[in-house]
Coordinates of C-alpha atoms in Angstrom, one line a residue:
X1 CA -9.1 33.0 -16.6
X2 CA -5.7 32.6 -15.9
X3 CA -4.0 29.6 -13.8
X4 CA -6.8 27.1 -14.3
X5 CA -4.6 24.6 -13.4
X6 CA -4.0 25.8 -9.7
X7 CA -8.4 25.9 -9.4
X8 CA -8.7 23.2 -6.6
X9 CA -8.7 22.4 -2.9
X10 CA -10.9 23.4 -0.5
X11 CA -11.3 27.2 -1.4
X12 CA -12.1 26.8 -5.1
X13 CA -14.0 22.8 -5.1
X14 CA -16.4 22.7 -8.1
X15 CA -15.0 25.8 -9.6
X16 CA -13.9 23.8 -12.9
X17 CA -17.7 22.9 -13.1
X18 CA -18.7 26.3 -12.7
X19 CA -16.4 27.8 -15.6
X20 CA -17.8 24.9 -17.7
X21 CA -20.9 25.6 -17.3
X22 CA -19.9 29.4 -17.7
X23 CA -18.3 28.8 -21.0
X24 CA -21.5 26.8 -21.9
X25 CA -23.8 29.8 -21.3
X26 CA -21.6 32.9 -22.3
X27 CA -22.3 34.4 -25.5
X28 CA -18.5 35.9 -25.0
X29 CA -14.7 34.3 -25.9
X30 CA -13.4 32.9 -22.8
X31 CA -9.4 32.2 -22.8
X32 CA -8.7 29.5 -20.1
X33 CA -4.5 29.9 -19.5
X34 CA -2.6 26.8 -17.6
X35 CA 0.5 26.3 -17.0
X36 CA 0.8 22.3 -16.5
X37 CA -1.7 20.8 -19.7
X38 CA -1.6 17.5 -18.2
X39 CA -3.3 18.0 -15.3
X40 CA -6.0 15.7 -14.3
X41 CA -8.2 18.9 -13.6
X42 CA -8.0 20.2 -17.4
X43 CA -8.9 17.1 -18.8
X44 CA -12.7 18.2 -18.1
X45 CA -12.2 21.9 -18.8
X46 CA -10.5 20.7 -22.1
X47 CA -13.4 18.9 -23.9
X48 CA -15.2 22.2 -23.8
X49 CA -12.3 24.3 -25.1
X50 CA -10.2 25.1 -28.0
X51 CA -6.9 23.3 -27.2
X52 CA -4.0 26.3 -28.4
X53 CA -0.1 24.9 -27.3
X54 CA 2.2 27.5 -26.9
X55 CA 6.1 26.8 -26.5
X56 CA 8.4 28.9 -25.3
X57 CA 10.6 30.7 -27.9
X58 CA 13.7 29.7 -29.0
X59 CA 17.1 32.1 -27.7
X60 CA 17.6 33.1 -31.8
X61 CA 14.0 33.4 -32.6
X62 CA 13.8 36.4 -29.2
X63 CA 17.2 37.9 -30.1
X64 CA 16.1 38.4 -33.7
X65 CA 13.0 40.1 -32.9
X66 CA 14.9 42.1 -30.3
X67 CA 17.2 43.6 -33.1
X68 CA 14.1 44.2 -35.2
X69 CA 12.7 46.2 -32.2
X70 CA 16.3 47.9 -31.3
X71 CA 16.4 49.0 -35.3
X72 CA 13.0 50.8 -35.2
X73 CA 14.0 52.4 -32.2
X74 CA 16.7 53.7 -33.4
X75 CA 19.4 51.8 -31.6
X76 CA 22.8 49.1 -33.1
X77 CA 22.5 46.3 -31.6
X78 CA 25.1 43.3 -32.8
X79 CA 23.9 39.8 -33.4
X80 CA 26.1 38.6 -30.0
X81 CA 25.3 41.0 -28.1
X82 CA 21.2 40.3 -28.2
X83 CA 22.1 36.2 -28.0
X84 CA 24.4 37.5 -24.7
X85 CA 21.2 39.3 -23.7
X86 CA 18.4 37.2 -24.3
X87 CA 20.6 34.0 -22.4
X88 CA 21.2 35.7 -19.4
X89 CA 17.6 37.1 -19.0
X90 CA 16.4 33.1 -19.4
X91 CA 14.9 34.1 -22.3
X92 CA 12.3 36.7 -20.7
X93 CA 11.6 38.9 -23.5
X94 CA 9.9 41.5 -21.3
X95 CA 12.7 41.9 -19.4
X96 CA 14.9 42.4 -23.4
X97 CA 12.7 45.1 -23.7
X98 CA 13.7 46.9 -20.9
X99 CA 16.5 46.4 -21.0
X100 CA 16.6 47.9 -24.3
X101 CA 14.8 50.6 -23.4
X102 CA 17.1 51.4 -20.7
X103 CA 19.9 51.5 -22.7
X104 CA 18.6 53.2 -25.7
X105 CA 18.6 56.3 -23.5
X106 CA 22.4 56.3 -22.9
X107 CA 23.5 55.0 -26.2
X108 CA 22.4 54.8 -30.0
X109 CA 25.0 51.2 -30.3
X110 CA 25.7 48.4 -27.8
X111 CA 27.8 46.4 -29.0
X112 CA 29.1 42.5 -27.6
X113 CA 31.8 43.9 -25.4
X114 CA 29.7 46.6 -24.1
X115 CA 26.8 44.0 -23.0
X116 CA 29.5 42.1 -21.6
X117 CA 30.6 44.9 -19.6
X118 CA 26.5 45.7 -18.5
X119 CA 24.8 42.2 -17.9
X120 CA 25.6 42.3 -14.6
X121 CA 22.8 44.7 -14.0
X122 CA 20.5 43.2 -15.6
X123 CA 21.2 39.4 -15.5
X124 CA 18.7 36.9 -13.5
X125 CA 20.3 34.4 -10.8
X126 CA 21.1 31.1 -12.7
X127 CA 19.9 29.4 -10.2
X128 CA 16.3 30.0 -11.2
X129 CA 16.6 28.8 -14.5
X130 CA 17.8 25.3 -13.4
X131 CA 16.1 22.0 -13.0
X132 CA 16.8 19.4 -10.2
X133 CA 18.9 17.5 -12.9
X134 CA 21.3 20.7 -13.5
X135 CA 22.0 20.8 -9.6
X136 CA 22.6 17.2 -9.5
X137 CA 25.1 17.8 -12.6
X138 CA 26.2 21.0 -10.8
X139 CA 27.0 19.2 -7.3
X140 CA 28.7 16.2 -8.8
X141 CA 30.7 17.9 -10.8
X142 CA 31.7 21.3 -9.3
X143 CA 34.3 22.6 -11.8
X144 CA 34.6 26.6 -10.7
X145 CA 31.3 26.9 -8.5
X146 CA 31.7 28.1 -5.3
X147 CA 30.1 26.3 -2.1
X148 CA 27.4 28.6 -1.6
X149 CA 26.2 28.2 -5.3
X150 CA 26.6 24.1 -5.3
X151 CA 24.2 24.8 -1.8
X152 CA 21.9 26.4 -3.8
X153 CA 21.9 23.2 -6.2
X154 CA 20.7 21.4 -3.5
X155 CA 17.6 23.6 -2.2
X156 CA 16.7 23.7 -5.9
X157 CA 14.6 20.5 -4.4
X158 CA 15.8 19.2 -1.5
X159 CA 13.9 15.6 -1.5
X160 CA 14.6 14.5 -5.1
X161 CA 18.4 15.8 -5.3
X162 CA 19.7 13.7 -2.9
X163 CA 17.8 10.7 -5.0
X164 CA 19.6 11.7 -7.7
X165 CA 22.9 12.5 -5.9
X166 CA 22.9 8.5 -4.7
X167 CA 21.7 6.8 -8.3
X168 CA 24.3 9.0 -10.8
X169 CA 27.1 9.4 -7.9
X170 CA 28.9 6.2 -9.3
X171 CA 29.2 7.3 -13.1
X172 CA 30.8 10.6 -11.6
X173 CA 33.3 8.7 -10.3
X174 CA 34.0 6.8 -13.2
X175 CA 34.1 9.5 -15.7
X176 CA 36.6 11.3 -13.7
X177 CA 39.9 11.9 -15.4
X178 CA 41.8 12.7 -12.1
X179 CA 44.5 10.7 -10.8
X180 CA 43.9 8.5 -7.3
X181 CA 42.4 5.1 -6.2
X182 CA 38.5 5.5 -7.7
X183 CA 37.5 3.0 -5.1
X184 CA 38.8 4.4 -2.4
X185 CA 36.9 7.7 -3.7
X186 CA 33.6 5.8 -4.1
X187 CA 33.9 4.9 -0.2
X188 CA 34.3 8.2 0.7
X189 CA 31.3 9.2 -1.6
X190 CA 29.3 6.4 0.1
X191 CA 30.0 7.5 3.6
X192 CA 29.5 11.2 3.4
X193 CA 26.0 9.4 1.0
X194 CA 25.2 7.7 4.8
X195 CA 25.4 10.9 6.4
X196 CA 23.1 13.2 4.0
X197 CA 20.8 9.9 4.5
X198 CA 20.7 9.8 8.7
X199 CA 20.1 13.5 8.7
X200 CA 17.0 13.5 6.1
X201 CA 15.6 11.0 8.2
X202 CA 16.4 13.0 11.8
X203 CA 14.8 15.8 9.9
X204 CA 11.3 13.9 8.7
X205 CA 10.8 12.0 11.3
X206 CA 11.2 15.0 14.0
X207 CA 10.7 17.3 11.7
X208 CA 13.0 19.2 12.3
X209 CA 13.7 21.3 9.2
X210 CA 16.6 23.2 11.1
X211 CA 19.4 20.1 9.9
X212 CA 18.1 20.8 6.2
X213 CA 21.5 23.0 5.4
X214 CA 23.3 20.2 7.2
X215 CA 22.2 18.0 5.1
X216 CA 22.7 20.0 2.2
X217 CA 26.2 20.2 3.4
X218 CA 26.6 16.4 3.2
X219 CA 24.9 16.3 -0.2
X220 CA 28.0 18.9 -1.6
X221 CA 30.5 16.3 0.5
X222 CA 29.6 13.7 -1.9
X223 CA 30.6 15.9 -4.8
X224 CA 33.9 16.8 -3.4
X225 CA 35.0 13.5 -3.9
X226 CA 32.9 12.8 -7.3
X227 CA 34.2 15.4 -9.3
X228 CA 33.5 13.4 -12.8
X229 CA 31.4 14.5 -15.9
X230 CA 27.9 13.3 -16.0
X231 CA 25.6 13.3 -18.8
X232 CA 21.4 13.5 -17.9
X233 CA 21.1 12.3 -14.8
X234 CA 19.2 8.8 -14.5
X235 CA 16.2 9.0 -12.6
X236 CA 16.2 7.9 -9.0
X237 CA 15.3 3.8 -9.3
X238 CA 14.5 4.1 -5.7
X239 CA 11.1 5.6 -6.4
X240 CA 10.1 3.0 -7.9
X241 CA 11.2 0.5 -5.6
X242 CA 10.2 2.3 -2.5
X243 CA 6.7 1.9 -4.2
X244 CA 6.9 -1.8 -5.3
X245 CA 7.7 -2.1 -1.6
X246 CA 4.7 -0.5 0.0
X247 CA 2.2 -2.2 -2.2
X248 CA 3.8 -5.9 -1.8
X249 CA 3.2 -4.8 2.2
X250 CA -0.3 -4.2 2.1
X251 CA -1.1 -7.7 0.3
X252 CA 1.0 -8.9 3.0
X253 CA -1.6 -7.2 5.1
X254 CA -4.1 -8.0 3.3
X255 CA -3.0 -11.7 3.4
X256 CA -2.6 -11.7 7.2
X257 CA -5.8 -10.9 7.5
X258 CA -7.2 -13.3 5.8
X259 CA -4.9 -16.2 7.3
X260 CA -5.7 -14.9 10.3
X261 CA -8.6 -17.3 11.5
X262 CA -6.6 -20.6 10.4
X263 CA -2.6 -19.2 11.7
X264 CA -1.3 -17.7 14.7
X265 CA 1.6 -16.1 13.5
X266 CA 1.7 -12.8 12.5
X267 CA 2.9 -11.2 8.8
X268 CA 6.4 -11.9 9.3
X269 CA 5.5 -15.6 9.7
X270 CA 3.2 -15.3 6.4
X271 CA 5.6 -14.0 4.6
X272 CA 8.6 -16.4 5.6
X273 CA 7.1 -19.9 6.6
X274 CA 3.4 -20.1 5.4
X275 CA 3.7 -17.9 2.1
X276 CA 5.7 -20.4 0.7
X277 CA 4.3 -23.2 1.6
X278 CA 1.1 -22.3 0.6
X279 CA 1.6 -21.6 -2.7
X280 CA 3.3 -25.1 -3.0
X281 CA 0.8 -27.0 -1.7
X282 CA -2.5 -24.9 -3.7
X283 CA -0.5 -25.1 -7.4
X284 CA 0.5 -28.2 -7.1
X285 CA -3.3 -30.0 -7.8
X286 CA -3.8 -27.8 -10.7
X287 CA -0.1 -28.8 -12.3
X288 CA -0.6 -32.8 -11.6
X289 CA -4.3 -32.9 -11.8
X290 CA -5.3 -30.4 -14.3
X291 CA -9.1 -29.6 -14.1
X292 CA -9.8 -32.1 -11.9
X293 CA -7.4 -30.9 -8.7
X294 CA -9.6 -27.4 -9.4
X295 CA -11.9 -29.0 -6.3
X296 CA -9.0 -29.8 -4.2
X297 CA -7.5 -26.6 -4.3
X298 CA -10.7 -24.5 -3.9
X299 CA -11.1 -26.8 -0.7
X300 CA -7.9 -26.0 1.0
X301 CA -8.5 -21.7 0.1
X302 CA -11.4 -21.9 1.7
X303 CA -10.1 -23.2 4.7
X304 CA -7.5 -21.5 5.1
X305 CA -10.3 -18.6 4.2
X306 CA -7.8 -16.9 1.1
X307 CA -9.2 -15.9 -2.2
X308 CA -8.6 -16.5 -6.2
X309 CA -6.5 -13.1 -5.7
X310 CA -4.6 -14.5 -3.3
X311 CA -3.3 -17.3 -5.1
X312 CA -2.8 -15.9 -8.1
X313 CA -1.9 -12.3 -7.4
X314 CA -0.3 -11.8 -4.3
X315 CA 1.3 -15.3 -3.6
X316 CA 3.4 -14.5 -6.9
X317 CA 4.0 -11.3 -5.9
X318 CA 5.8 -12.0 -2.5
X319 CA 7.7 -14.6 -3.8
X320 CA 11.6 -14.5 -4.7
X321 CA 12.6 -13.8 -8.5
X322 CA 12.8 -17.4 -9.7
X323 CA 10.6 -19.1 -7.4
X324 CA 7.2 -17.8 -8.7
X325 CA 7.0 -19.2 -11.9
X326 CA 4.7 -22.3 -11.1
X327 CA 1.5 -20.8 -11.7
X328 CA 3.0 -19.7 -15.2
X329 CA 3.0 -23.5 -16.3
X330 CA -0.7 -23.9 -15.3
X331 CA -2.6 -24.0 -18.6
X332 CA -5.3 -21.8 -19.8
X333 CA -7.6 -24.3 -20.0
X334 CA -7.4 -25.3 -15.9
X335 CA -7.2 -21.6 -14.9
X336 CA -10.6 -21.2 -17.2
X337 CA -11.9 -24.6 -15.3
X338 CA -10.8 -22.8 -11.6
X339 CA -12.2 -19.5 -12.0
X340 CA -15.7 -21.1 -13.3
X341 CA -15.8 -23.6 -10.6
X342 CA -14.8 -20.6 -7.7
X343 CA -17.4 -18.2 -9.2
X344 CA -20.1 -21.0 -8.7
X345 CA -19.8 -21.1 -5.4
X346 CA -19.8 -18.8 -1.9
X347 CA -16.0 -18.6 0.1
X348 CA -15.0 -18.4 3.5
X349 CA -12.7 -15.1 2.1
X350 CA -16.0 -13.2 1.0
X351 CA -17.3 -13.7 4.9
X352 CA -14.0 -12.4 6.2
X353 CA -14.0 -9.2 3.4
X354 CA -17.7 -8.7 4.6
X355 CA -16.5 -8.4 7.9
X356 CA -13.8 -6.6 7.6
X357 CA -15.8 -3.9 6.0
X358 CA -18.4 -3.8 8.6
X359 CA -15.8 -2.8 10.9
X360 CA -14.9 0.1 9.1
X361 CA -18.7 1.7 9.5
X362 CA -19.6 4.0 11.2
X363 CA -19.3 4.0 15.3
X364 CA -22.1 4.5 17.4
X365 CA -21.9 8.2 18.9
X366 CA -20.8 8.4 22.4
X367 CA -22.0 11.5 24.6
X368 CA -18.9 14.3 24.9
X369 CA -20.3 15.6 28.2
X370 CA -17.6 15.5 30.7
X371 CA -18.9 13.0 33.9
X372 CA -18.4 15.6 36.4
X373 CA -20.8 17.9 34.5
X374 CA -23.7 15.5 35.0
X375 CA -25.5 15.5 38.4
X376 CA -26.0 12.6 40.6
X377 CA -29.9 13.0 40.5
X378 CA -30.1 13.8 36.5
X379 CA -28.0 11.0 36.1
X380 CA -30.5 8.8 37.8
X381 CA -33.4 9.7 36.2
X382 CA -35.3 8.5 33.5
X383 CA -36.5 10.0 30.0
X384 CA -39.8 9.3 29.5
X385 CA -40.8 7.0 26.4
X386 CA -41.1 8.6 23.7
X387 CA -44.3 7.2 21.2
X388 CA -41.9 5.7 17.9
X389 CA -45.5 4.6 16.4
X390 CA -44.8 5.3 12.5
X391 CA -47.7 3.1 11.0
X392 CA -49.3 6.1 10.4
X393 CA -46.1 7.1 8.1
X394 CA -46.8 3.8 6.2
X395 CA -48.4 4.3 2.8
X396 CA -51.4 2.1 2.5
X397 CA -51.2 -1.3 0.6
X398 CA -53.9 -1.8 -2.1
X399 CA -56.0 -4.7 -3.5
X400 CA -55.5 -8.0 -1.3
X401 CA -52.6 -7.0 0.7
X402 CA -54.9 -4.4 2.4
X403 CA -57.8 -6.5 2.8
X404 CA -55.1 -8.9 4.8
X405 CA -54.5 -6.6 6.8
X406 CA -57.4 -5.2 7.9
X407 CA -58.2 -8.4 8.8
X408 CA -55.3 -9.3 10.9
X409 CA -55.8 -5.9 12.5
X410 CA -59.5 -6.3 13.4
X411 CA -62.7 -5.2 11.5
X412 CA -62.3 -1.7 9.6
X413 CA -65.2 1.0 10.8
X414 CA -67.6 1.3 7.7
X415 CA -67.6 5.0 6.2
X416 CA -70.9 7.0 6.4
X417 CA -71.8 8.8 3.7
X418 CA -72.7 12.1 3.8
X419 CA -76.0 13.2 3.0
X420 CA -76.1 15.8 0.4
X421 CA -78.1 19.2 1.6

């Protein structure tokens, strides 16, 4: 079974169970071959498998082997020429083979200069053995690549280059040996930055994928006036950011929501004037009072209908760095007074989740038949009843609960007995 890994989606859903339960019941070796180990879907398949690791040879350890093979084949092949041949392949040893092959008919020696002269023919595009990180060095620092190939940089993934392009664009410029003003270079940078940022969002928010070379034109701008060595790339910071940033939105949401019965304003408000002031006014018991201003600030969540996660998770969390550190001086032995004294009792916050949940179920069904279908007369008339009795459906009670009810129903008819023949 080859790509496990890619078993998912709608066409092949359950098909990891399946093969478990194959490999469970077959009295025959099955080898299960992924690419990506980590998965989440070959964490199951693993537990029922022997876990092999393969890596993927080393350029010396292929070119030795392919000298061995030239040698019993009858054909000279030099130490440099197999490392030329194995590096410009990407270290494909099929296609060393063949290449062998192909020139063992010609020749009985090949030696560096002669698989200089030849790897053209047989060499793969660079471009394919390149990571996003490679472009990003290969676009910042262009040394003899043409346009065309420092474009093809850019498609090797068109939404994390640019990431990269805008966190490692700085240390180009400041590794760069060439004379000028490096500030006046960084502007440049930053504008042509701007426009490579305008056009990705033109292109995902139309979606129009027609101004992606545009954009990849812009990307390359940015290198023209980097040209500075870079080491490994530093991953884009704005990943995580941009993530930090959607999840401090929904507790704003979240917030709102819960303010919303006690505030008018909306989450701007919350987060500017009453987020503040909130968390103020509900730490400050606990800090003066200890244990005993636990009451006092349970009081004033529940009217303003927020919960414990509130306070102590998103309050802190949509606060400025330095300005959040108050509930760090409460002491354990309050915060272990609160969270007793809040689980006792029932909040205004659990009513507003309950409700909020109740209006995510599920709608009533509304008819799809268009009005105009529907005749004036069939519209008007009635359905008859129809006879919903299910007491018959309802299994009998035994002992005293059915002797309640047969008297709350009325006398039960007595049974005959039949007469034997």
């Amino acid at each position: 079974m080859d790509e496990v890994d890619g078993m998912g989606g709608n066409e092949d859903r359950g098909g990891v169970q399946e093969l478990i339960r194959l490999i469970k019941a077959s009295a025959v070796p099955i080898i299960c071959i992924c690419n990506d180990r980590q998965h989440t879907k070959i964490r199951s398949l693993a537990n029922h498998c022997f876990d092999l690791r393969l890596r993927r040879p080393q350029k010396g350890t292929i070119a030795r082997r392919a000298m061995d093979v030239a040698r019993r084949e009858g054909l000279a092949l030099d130490g440099n020429a197999a490392d030329l041949l194995v590096e410009s392949v990407g270290n494909d040893i099929r296609q060393v083979l063949n290449c062998l092959q192909m020139w063992r008919r010609n020749s009985s020696t090949v030696s560096y200069m002669d698989m200089k002269s030849r790897i053209w023919q047989v060499e793969k595009d660079s471009i394919l053995r390149m990571t996003a990180f490679d472009g990003v060095r290969s676009i910042l620092d262009p040394k003899d690549q043409t346009l065309f190939q420092r474009q093809d940089s850019f498609f090797l993934d068109y939404s994390l280059v640019p990431l990269l392009v805008q966190q490692n664009y700085v240390d180009s410029i400041q590794s760069c040996h060439e004379m000028g003003d490096k500030s006046t270079r960084m502007s440049a940078a930053s504008e042509a930055l701007s426009d490579c940022d305008l056009i990705d969002s033109m292109l995902r928010r139309d979606q129009n994928w027609s101004l992606l070379p545009f954009q990849a034109v812009m990307t390359v701008r940015v290198g023209t006036h980097t040209r500075g060595g870079l080491g490994f790339p530093k991953f884009p910071e704005w990943l995580g950011k941009n993530s930090t940033g959607n999840k401090r939105r929904r507790l704003l949401g979240d917030l709102a929501m819960h303010l919303s019965s006690a505030v008018s304003g909306g989450q701007e408000a919350v987060r500017l004037n009453y987020a503040p002031v909130l968390r103020r006014r509900l730490v400050s018991p606990l800090l003066q009072k200890g244990a005993e201003g636990v009451q006092e600030t349970i009081a004033m969540l529940d009217e303003y209908g927020m919960s414990r996660e509130d306070l102590f998770e998103t309050l802190p969390e949509l606060q400025l760095p330095g300005y959040g550190e108050d509930l760090d001086k409460i002491d354990s032995k309050t915060k272990s007074a609160f969270t007793r004294k809040y689980n006792q009792g029932v909040h205004r916050s659990q009513a507003i989740a309950g409700a909020a949940q109740a209006g995510t179920g599920k709608k009533r069904k509304v008819s799809t038949a268009p009005e105009d279908l529907v005749d004036g007369d069939e519209a008007g008339e009635e359905e008859p009843e129809e006879d919903n009795d299910v007491s018959q459906f309802v299994a009998k009670k035994k002992g005293k609960g059915a002797a309640k009810s047969k008297k709350a129903g009325g006398e039960a008819k007595p049974r005959t007995k039949k007469k034997k023949a």
